[in-house]
C-alpha cells in the first residue's frame, strides 16, 4: 500500500507543471563567482546565469586568487572567475556552454572566454549598441593548454561601401 502511494505521489509530482520554489532551487546548479563588487558587466553576466537556470553565490573580491587556485592560466584571464560542478569558469562564458560542459563532463579545468568580448553575455547591454564581436569559448585542459569549445561569430553585417562620385 505504501509503495503504491509513493509511486502515485512521484507520478503526480513528475506531471506537475511547476516544481515548488524550494525544490527548484535544489535542482539548479550553484555557481560561485569571484568579482569586483563594482563591476557592472560581471553583474550582468550573473543575471544571465540566473535567467538560464543557475543559482549564484557572489564573492566581492578574490578573482585573481580564485583563478590561480582553480588552475586557469593568467593568459586566459578576464574580469571574473567562477566555479560550478568542479569546473572553473573564466570570463563571460555563455550559460548554454556551462550547461553543456556539466552534461558532457570532459576531463578539463573548465571554460574560459579571455578578455571581455563585446556581445558575450554581460557585455551585451544597451551601451554596446547591439555590437557583437566574434569570440571563442575555450576548454581549458588539465595541462593548462586550451582548445576551442564553441565559437561565436560576429553578427555584424558590413554595410556596403558607397561608391564615390
Coordinates of N, CA, C and O in Angstrom, one line a residue:
X1 N 0.8 -1.2 0.0 CA 0.0 0.0 0.0 C 0.9 1.3 0.0 O 0.6 2.2 -0.8
X2 N 1.9 1.3 0.9 CA 2.8 2.4 0.9 C 3.5 2.6 -0.4 O 3.7 3.7 -0.8
X3 N 3.9 1.5 -1.0 CA 4.6 1.6 -2.3 C 3.8 2.2 -3.3 O 4.2 3.0 -4.1
X4 N 2.5 1.8 -3.4 CA 1.6 2.3 -4.4 C 1.4 3.8 -4.2 O 1.4 4.6 -5.1
X5 N 1.2 4.2 -2.9 CA 1.1 5.7 -2.6 C 2.3 6.5 -3.1 O 2.2 7.5 -3.6
X6 N 3.5 5.9 -2.8 CA 4.7 6.6 -3.2 C 4.8 6.7 -4.7 O 5.2 7.8 -5.2
X7 N 4.5 5.7 -5.4 CA 4.5 5.7 -6.9 C 3.5 6.7 -7.4 O 3.9 7.5 -8.3
X8 N 2.3 6.8 -6.8 CA 1.4 7.8 -7.3 C 1.8 9.2 -7.0 O 1.7 10.1 -7.8
X9 N 2.4 9.4 -5.8 CA 2.9 10.7 -5.4 C 4.0 11.2 -6.4 O 4.0 12.3 -6.8
X10 N 5.0 10.3 -6.7 CA 6.0 10.6 -7.6 C 5.5 10.9 -9.0 O 5.9 11.8 -9.7
X11 N 4.5 10.1 -9.5 CA 3.9 10.4 -10.8 C 3.2 11.7 -10.8 O 3.3 12.4 -11.8
X12 N 2.5 12.1 -9.8 CA 1.8 13.4 -9.8 C 2.9 14.5 -9.7 O 2.7 15.5 -10.4
X13 N 4.0 14.3 -9.0 CA 5.0 15.3 -9.0 C 5.7 15.5 -10.3 O 5.9 16.6 -10.8
X14 N 5.9 14.4 -11.0 CA 6.5 14.4 -12.3 C 5.6 15.1 -13.4 O 6.1 15.8 -14.3
X15 N 4.3 14.9 -13.2 CA 3.4 15.5 -14.1 C 3.0 17.0 -13.8 O 2.3 17.7 -14.5
X16 N 3.5 17.5 -12.6 CA 3.2 18.9 -12.3 C 3.8 19.8 -13.2 O 4.9 19.6 -13.7
X17 N 3.1 20.9 -13.5 CA 3.7 21.9 -14.5 C 4.8 22.7 -13.9 O 5.6 23.3 -14.6
X18 N 4.8 22.9 -12.6 CA 5.9 23.6 -11.9 C 6.2 23.0 -10.6 O 5.4 22.6 -9.9
X19 N 7.5 23.0 -10.3 CA 8.0 22.5 -9.0 C 7.9 23.6 -8.0 O 8.0 24.8 -8.3
X20 N 7.8 23.2 -6.7 CA 7.8 24.2 -5.7 C 9.1 25.0 -5.7 O 10.2 24.4 -6.0
X21 N 9.1 26.3 -5.4 CA 10.4 27.0 -5.5 C 11.5 26.4 -4.7 O 12.7 26.5 -5.1
X22 N 11.2 25.8 -3.5 CA 12.3 25.3 -2.7 C 12.9 24.1 -3.4 O 14.2 23.9 -3.4
X23 N 12.1 23.3 -4.1 CA 12.7 22.1 -4.9 C 13.4 22.6 -6.1 O 14.4 22.0 -6.5
X24 N 12.9 23.6 -6.8 CA 13.5 24.1 -8.0 C 14.9 24.6 -7.6 O 15.9 24.4 -8.4
X25 N 15.1 25.3 -6.5 CA 16.4 25.9 -6.1 C 17.4 24.7 -5.9 O 18.6 24.9 -6.2
X26 N 16.9 23.6 -5.4 CA 17.8 22.5 -5.2 C 18.3 21.9 -6.5 O 19.3 21.2 -6.5
X27 N 17.5 22.0 -7.6 CA 17.9 21.4 -8.8 C 18.7 22.3 -9.7 O 19.3 21.8 -10.7
X28 N 18.8 23.5 -9.4 CA 19.6 24.5 -10.1 C 21.1 24.4 -9.7 O 21.4 24.4 -8.5
X29 N 22.0 24.2 -10.6 CA 23.5 24.2 -10.3 C 23.9 25.5 -9.6 O 23.5 26.6 -10.0
X30 N 24.7 25.4 -8.6 CA 25.3 26.6 -7.9 C 26.6 27.0 -8.6 O 27.5 26.2 -8.7
X31 N 26.6 28.3 -8.9 CA 27.9 28.9 -9.5 C 28.4 29.9 -8.4 O 27.6 30.7 -8.0
X32 N 29.6 29.7 -8.0 CA 30.2 30.6 -7.1 C 31.1 31.5 -7.9 O 32.0 31.1 -8.7
X33 N 30.9 32.8 -7.8 CA 31.6 33.9 -8.6 C 32.5 34.7 -7.7 O 32.0 35.2 -6.7
X34 N 33.7 35.0 -8.2 CA 34.6 36.0 -7.5 C 34.8 37.1 -8.5 O 35.2 36.9 -9.7
X35 N 34.4 38.4 -8.0 CA 34.5 39.5 -8.9 C 34.7 40.8 -8.1 O 34.5 40.8 -6.9
X36 N 34.9 41.9 -8.8 CA 35.0 43.2 -8.2 C 33.6 43.6 -7.8 O 32.7 43.4 -8.6
X37 N 33.3 44.1 -6.6 CA 32.0 44.4 -6.2 C 31.3 45.5 -7.1 O 30.1 45.6 -7.1
X38 N 32.1 46.3 -7.8 CA 31.5 47.4 -8.5 C 31.5 47.2 -10.0 O 31.1 48.1 -10.8
X39 N 31.7 46.0 -10.5 CA 31.8 45.7 -11.9 C 30.4 45.4 -12.4 O 29.8 44.4 -12.1
X40 N 29.9 46.3 -13.3 CA 28.6 46.1 -13.9 C 28.5 45.0 -14.9 O 27.5 44.3 -14.9
X41 N 29.5 44.7 -15.7 CA 29.4 43.6 -16.7 C 29.4 42.3 -16.0 O 28.7 41.4 -16.4
X42 N 30.1 42.2 -14.8 CA 30.1 40.9 -14.1 C 28.7 40.7 -13.5 O 28.2 39.6 -13.6
X43 N 28.0 41.8 -13.0 CA 26.7 41.6 -12.5 C 25.7 41.2 -13.7 O 24.8 40.4 -13.5
X44 N 25.9 41.8 -14.9 CA 25.1 41.4 -16.0 C 25.3 40.0 -16.4 O 24.3 39.3 -16.8
X45 N 26.5 39.4 -16.3 CA 26.8 38.0 -16.6 C 26.1 37.2 -15.5 O 25.5 36.1 -15.8
X46 N 26.1 37.6 -14.3 CA 25.4 36.8 -13.2 C 23.9 36.8 -13.5 O 23.3 35.8 -13.3
X47 N 23.3 37.9 -13.9 CA 21.9 38.0 -14.2 C 21.6 37.0 -15.4 O 20.6 36.3 -15.4
X48 N 22.5 36.9 -16.4 CA 22.4 36.0 -17.5 C 22.4 34.5 -17.0 O 21.5 33.7 -17.4
X49 N 23.2 34.2 -16.0 CA 23.2 32.9 -15.4 C 21.9 32.6 -14.7 O 21.3 31.5 -14.9
X50 N 21.5 33.5 -13.9 CA 20.3 33.3 -13.1 C 19.1 33.1 -14.0 O 18.2 32.3 -13.8
X51 N 19.0 33.8 -15.1 CA 17.9 33.7 -16.1 C 18.0 32.4 -16.9 O 17.0 32.0 -17.5
X52 N 19.1 31.7 -16.8 CA 19.3 30.5 -17.5 C 19.5 29.3 -16.6 O 20.2 28.3 -17.0
X53 N 18.9 29.3 -15.4 CA 18.8 28.1 -14.6 C 19.9 27.9 -13.6 O 20.1 26.7 -13.1
X54 N 20.7 28.9 -13.2 CA 21.7 28.7 -12.2 C 21.4 29.5 -11.0 O 20.8 30.6 -11.1
X55 N 21.8 29.0 -9.9 CA 21.9 29.8 -8.6 C 23.3 30.4 -8.6 O 24.2 29.7 -9.0
X56 N 23.4 31.6 -8.0 CA 24.7 32.2 -8.0 C 25.0 32.7 -6.6 O 24.2 33.3 -5.9
X57 N 26.2 32.4 -6.1 CA 26.8 32.9 -4.9 C 28.0 33.8 -5.2 O 28.9 33.4 -5.9
X58 N 27.9 35.1 -4.8 CA 28.9 36.1 -5.3 C 29.9 36.4 -4.1 O 29.4 36.7 -3.0
X59 N 31.1 36.4 -4.5 CA 32.2 36.9 -3.6 C 32.7 38.2 -4.1 O 33.1 38.2 -5.3
X60 N 32.7 39.3 -3.3 CA 33.0 40.6 -3.8 C 34.5 40.9 -4.0 O 34.9 42.0 -4.2
X61 N 35.3 39.8 -4.0 CA 36.8 40.0 -4.2 C 37.4 38.6 -4.5 O 36.7 37.6 -4.4
X62 N 38.7 38.6 -4.8 CA 39.4 37.3 -4.9 C 39.4 36.7 -6.3 O 39.8 35.6 -6.4
X63 N 39.1 37.5 -7.3 CA 39.1 37.0 -8.7 C 40.5 36.4 -9.1 O 40.6 35.3 -9.6
X64 N 41.6 37.1 -8.9 CA 42.9 36.6 -9.3 C 43.3 35.4 -8.5 O 43.8 34.4 -9.0
X65 N 43.0 35.4 -7.2 CA 43.4 34.3 -6.3 C 42.5 33.0 -6.7 O 43.1 31.9 -6.7
X66 N 41.3 33.2 -7.0 CA 40.4 32.1 -7.4 C 40.9 31.5 -8.8 O 41.0 30.3 -8.9
X67 N 41.3 32.4 -9.7 CA 41.8 31.9 -11.0 C 43.0 31.0 -10.8 O 43.1 29.9 -11.3
X68 N 44.0 31.5 -9.9 CA 45.2 30.7 -9.6 C 44.8 29.4 -8.9 O 45.3 28.3 -9.3
X69 N 43.9 29.5 -7.9 CA 43.6 28.3 -7.2 C 42.9 27.2 -8.0 O 43.1 26.0 -7.9
X70 N 42.1 27.7 -9.0 CA 41.4 26.8 -9.9 C 42.2 26.3 -11.1 O 41.7 25.4 -11.8
X71 N 43.4 26.8 -11.3 CA 44.3 26.4 -12.3 C 44.1 27.0 -13.7 O 44.5 26.4 -14.7
X72 N 43.4 28.1 -13.8 CA 43.2 28.8 -15.0 C 44.4 29.7 -15.3 O 44.8 30.5 -14.5
X73 N 45.1 29.5 -16.5 CA 46.3 30.3 -16.8 C 45.9 31.8 -16.9 O 44.9 32.1 -17.4
X74 N 46.8 32.6 -16.4 CA 46.6 34.1 -16.4 C 46.3 34.6 -17.8 O 45.6 35.5 -18.0
X75 N 46.9 34.0 -18.8 CA 46.7 34.5 -20.2 C 45.3 34.3 -20.7 O 44.9 34.9 -21.6
X76 N 44.5 33.5 -20.0 CA 43.1 33.3 -20.3 C 42.2 34.2 -19.4 O 41.0 34.1 -19.4
X77 N 42.8 35.1 -18.6 CA 42.1 35.9 -17.6 C 41.0 36.8 -18.1 O 41.1 37.2 -19.3
X78 N 40.1 37.1 -17.2 CA 39.0 38.1 -17.5 C 38.7 38.8 -16.2 O 39.5 38.8 -15.3
X79 N 37.5 39.4 -16.2 CA 37.2 40.3 -15.0 C 36.5 39.5 -13.9 O 36.3 40.1 -12.8
X80 N 36.1 38.3 -14.1 CA 35.6 37.5 -13.0 C 35.9 36.0 -13.2 O 36.2 35.6 -14.4
X81 N 35.9 35.3 -12.1 CA 36.2 33.8 -12.1 C 35.1 33.2 -11.4 O 34.6 33.7 -10.4
X82 N 34.7 32.0 -11.8 CA 33.7 31.2 -11.1 C 34.0 29.8 -11.1 O 34.9 29.3 -11.8
X83 N 33.2 29.0 -10.3 CA 33.3 27.6 -10.3 C 31.9 27.0 -10.2 O 31.0 27.5 -9.5
X84 N 31.7 25.9 -10.9 CA 30.4 25.2 -10.9 C 30.7 23.7 -11.2 O 31.5 23.4 -12.1
X85 N 30.1 22.8 -10.4 CA 30.2 21.4 -10.6 C 31.7 20.9 -10.8 O 31.9 20.0 -11.6
X86 N 32.6 21.5 -10.1 CA 34.0 21.0 -10.3 C 34.8 21.7 -11.4 O 35.9 21.4 -11.6
X87 N 34.1 22.6 -12.2 CA 34.8 23.3 -13.3 C 35.0 24.7 -13.0 O 34.1 25.4 -12.4
X88 N 36.1 25.3 -13.5 CA 36.4 26.7 -13.4 C 35.7 27.4 -14.6 O 35.5 26.8 -15.7
X89 N 35.2 28.6 -14.4 CA 34.7 29.4 -15.5 C 35.4 30.7 -15.4 O 35.4 31.4 -14.3
X90 N 36.0 31.1 -16.5 CA 36.7 32.4 -16.5 C 36.1 33.3 -17.6 O 36.0 33.0 -18.7
X91 N 35.6 34.5 -17.1 CA 35.1 35.5 -18.0 C 33.6 35.2 -18.4 O 32.9 34.5 -17.7
X92 N 33.2 35.8 -19.5 CA 31.8 35.9 -19.9 C 31.4 34.6 -20.7 O 31.0 34.7 -21.9
X93 N 31.4 33.5 -20.1 CA 31.0 32.2 -20.7 C 29.5 32.1 -20.8 O 28.8 32.3 -19.8
X94 N 29.0 31.8 -21.9 CA 27.5 31.7 -22.1 C 27.0 30.5 -21.3 O 27.6 29.5 -21.2
X95 N 25.8 30.7 -20.7 CA 25.1 29.7 -19.9 C 24.9 28.4 -20.7 O 25.1 27.3 -20.1
X96 N 24.7 28.5 -22.0 CA 24.4 27.2 -22.7 C 25.7 26.4 -22.7 O 25.6 25.1 -22.7
X97 N 26.9 27.0 -22.8 CA 28.1 26.2 -22.8 C 28.4 25.6 -21.4 O 29.0 24.6 -21.3
X98 N 28.0 26.3 -20.3 CA 28.1 25.8 -19.0 C 27.2 24.6 -18.8 O 27.7 23.6 -18.3
X99 N 26.0 24.7 -19.3 CA 25.1 23.5 -19.2 C 25.7 22.4 -20.0 O 25.6 21.2 -19.5
X100 N 26.3 22.6 -21.1 CA 26.9 21.6 -22.0 C 28.0 20.9 -21.3 O 28.1 19.7 -21.3
X101 N 28.9 21.7 -20.7 CA 30.1 21.0 -20.0 C 29.6 20.2 -18.8 O 30.2 19.1 -18.6
X102 N 28.6 20.7 -18.1 CA 28.1 19.9 -17.0 C 27.4 18.6 -17.5 O 27.4 17.6 -16.7
X103 N 26.9 18.6 -18.7 CA 26.3 17.4 -19.2 C 27.3 16.4 -19.8 O 27.3 15.2 -19.5
X104 N 28.3 17.0 -20.5 CA 29.4 16.1 -21.1 C 30.4 15.6 -20.1 O 31.0 14.6 -20.3
X105 N 30.7 16.4 -19.1 CA 31.7 16.1 -18.1 C 33.1 15.7 -18.6 O 33.7 14.7 -18.3
X106 N 33.7 16.6 -19.5 CA 35.0 16.2 -20.0 C 36.1 16.4 -18.9 O 35.9 17.1 -17.9
X107 N 37.2 15.7 -19.1 CA 38.3 15.9 -18.2 C 39.0 17.2 -18.5 O 39.7 17.3 -19.6
X108 N 38.7 18.2 -17.7 CA 39.2 19.6 -18.0 C 39.2 20.4 -16.8 O 38.5 20.1 -15.8
X109 N 39.9 21.5 -16.8 CA 39.8 22.5 -15.7 C 38.5 23.3 -15.8 O 37.8 23.5 -14.8
X110 N 38.1 23.6 -17.0 CA 36.9 24.4 -17.2 C 36.8 25.1 -18.5 O 37.4 24.7 -19.5
X111 N 36.0 26.2 -18.5 CA 35.8 27.0 -19.7 C 36.3 28.4 -19.5 O 36.2 29.0 -18.4
X112 N 36.8 29.1 -20.6 CA 37.2 30.5 -20.5 C 36.9 31.3 -21.7 O 36.9 30.7 -22.8
X113 N 36.5 32.5 -21.5 CA 36.3 33.5 -22.5 C 37.3 34.6 -22.1 O 37.0 35.5 -21.3
X114 N 38.5 34.5 -22.7 CA 39.6 35.6 -22.3 C 39.1 37.0 -22.7 O 38.4 37.2 -23.7
X115 N 39.6 37.9 -21.9 CA 39.2 39.3 -22.1 C 37.8 39.6 -21.8 O 37.2 38.9 -21.0
X116 N 37.2 40.5 -22.5 CA 35.8 40.9 -22.4 C 35.2 41.2 -23.7 O 34.9 42.4 -24.0
X117 N 35.0 40.2 -24.5 CA 34.5 40.5 -25.9 C 33.1 41.0 -25.9 O 32.2 40.5 -25.2
X118 N 32.9 42.1 -26.7 CA 31.6 42.8 -26.8 C 30.6 41.8 -27.5 O 31.0 41.2 -28.5
X119 N 29.5 41.7 -26.9 CA 28.4 40.7 -27.4 C 28.3 39.5 -26.6 O 27.3 38.7 -26.8
X120 N 29.3 39.2 -25.8 CA 29.2 38.0 -25.0 C 28.3 38.3 -23.8 O 28.0 39.5 -23.5
X121 N 27.7 37.3 -23.1 CA 26.8 37.6 -22.0 C 27.4 38.5 -21.0 O 28.5 38.2 -20.5
X122 N 26.8 39.5 -20.6 CA 27.3 40.5 -19.7 C 28.0 41.7 -20.4 O 28.1 42.8 -19.8
X123 N 28.4 41.5 -21.6 CA 29.0 42.5 -22.4 C 28.1 42.8 -23.6 O 28.5 43.1 -24.7
X124 N 26.8 42.7 -23.4 CA 25.8 42.8 -24.5 C 24.7 43.8 -24.2 O 23.7 43.8 -24.8
X125 N 24.9 44.7 -23.2 CA 23.9 45.7 -22.8 C 23.7 46.8 -23.8 O 24.4 46.9 -24.8
X126 N 22.8 47.7 -23.5 CA 22.5 48.8 -24.5 C 23.7 49.7 -24.8 O 23.7 50.3 -25.8
X127 N 24.6 49.8 -23.9 CA 25.8 50.6 -24.1 C 26.6 50.2 -25.3 O 27.3 51.0 -25.9
X128 N 26.4 49.0 -25.7 CA 27.2 48.4 -26.9 C 26.5 48.6 -28.2 O 27.0 48.1 -29.2
X129 N 25.3 49.1 -28.2 CA 24.5 49.3 -29.4 C 24.3 48.1 -30.3 O 24.2 48.2 -31.5
X130 N 24.1 47.0 -29.7 CA 23.9 45.7 -30.5 C 25.1 45.1 -31.1 O 25.0 44.1 -31.8
X131 N 26.3 45.7 -30.9 CA 27.5 45.2 -31.4 C 27.8 43.8 -30.9 O 27.6 43.6 -29.7
X132 N 28.2 42.9 -31.7 CA 28.6 41.6 -31.3 C 29.9 41.2 -32.0 O 29.9 40.9 -33.2
X133 N 31.0 41.2 -31.3 CA 32.3 40.8 -31.9 C 32.4 39.3 -31.8 O 31.9 38.6 -30.9
X134 N 33.2 38.7 -32.7 CA 33.4 37.2 -32.6 C 34.2 36.9 -31.4 O 35.1 37.7 -31.0
X135 N 34.0 35.7 -30.8 CA 34.8 35.3 -29.7 C 34.7 33.7 -29.6 O 33.8 33.1 -30.2
X136 N 35.7 33.2 -28.9 CA 35.7 31.7 -28.7 C 35.5 31.4 -27.2 O 36.1 32.1 -26.4
X137 N 34.8 30.4 -26.9 CA 34.8 29.8 -25.6 C 35.9 28.7 -25.6 O 35.8 27.8 -26.5
X138 N 36.8 28.7 -24.7 CA 37.9 27.8 -24.7 C 37.7 26.7 -23.6 O 37.3 27.0 -22.5
X139 N 38.0 25.5 -24.0 CA 38.1 24.4 -23.0 C 39.5 24.4 -22.4 O 40.4 24.2 -23.2
X140 N 39.6 24.6 -21.1 CA 40.9 24.7 -20.5 C 41.3 23.3 -20.0 O 40.6 22.7 -19.2
X141 N 42.3 22.7 -20.6 CA 42.7 21.3 -20.3 C 43.6 21.3 -19.1 O 44.1 22.3 -18.6
X142 N 43.7 20.1 -18.5 CA 44.4 19.9 -17.3 C 45.9 20.3 -17.3 O 46.4 20.7 -16.3
X143 N 46.5 20.3 -18.5 CA 47.9 20.7 -18.6 C 48.1 22.2 -18.8 O 49.2 22.7 -19.1
X144 N 46.9 23.0 -18.8 CA 47.0 24.4 -19.0 C 46.8 24.9 -20.4 O 46.6 26.0 -20.7
X145 N 46.9 23.9 -21.4 CA 46.6 24.3 -22.7 C 45.1 24.4 -22.9 O 44.3 24.1 -22.0
X146 N 44.7 24.9 -24.1 CA 43.2 25.1 -24.3 C 42.9 24.8 -25.8 O 43.8 24.8 -26.6
X147 N 41.7 24.5 -26.0 CA 41.2 24.3 -27.4 C 39.8 24.9 -27.5 O 39.1 25.2 -26.5
X148 N 39.4 25.3 -28.7 CA 38.1 25.9 -28.9 C 37.0 24.9 -28.5 O 37.0 23.8 -29.0
X149 N 36.1 25.3 -27.7 CA 34.9 24.5 -27.2 C 33.7 24.9 -28.1 O 32.9 24.1 -28.5
X150 N 33.6 26.3 -28.3 CA 32.5 26.8 -29.0 C 32.9 28.2 -29.6 O 33.5 28.9 -28.9
X151 N 32.5 28.4 -30.8 CA 32.8 29.7 -31.5 C 31.6 30.5 -31.7 O 30.5 29.9 -32.0
X152 N 31.7 31.8 -31.4 CA 30.5 32.7 -31.6 C 31.0 33.7 -32.7 O 31.8 34.6 -32.3
X153 N 30.5 33.6 -33.9 CA 30.9 34.6 -34.9 C 30.3 35.9 -34.7 O 29.3 36.0 -34.0
X154 N 30.8 36.9 -35.4 CA 30.2 38.3 -35.3 C 28.9 38.2 -36.0 O 28.7 37.6 -37.0
X155 N 27.9 39.0 -35.5 CA 26.6 39.0 -36.1 C 26.5 40.4 -36.9 O 25.5 40.7 -37.4
X156 N 27.6 41.1 -36.9 CA 27.6 42.4 -37.6 C 27.8 42.2 -39.1 O 28.7 41.6 -39.5
X157 N 26.8 42.7 -39.8 CA 27.0 42.7 -41.3 C 27.6 44.0 -41.7 O 27.3 45.0 -41.2
X158 N 28.6 43.9 -42.6 CA 29.2 45.1 -43.1 C 28.3 45.8 -44.1 O 27.8 45.2 -45.0
X159 N 28.1 47.0 -43.8 CA 27.3 47.8 -44.8 C 28.1 48.0 -46.1 O 29.3 48.2 -46.0
X160 N 27.4 47.9 -47.2 CA 28.1 48.1 -48.5 C 28.7 49.5 -48.5 O 28.1 50.5 -48.0
X161 N 29.9 49.6 -49.1 CA 30.5 50.9 -49.2 C 29.9 51.7 -50.3 O 29.6 51.1 -51.3
X162 N 29.7 53.0 -50.0 CA 29.2 53.8 -51.0 C 30.2 54.1 -52.1 O 31.4 54.4 -51.7
X163 N 29.8 54.1 -53.3 CA 30.7 54.5 -54.4 C 30.9 56.0 -54.4 O 30.0 56.7 -54.2
X164 N 32.1 56.4 -54.5 CA 32.3 57.9 -54.6 C 32.1 58.4 -56.0 O 32.4 57.7 -57.0
X165 N 31.6 59.6 -56.1 CA 31.3 60.1 -57.4 C 32.3 61.1 -57.9 O 32.8 61.8 -57.2

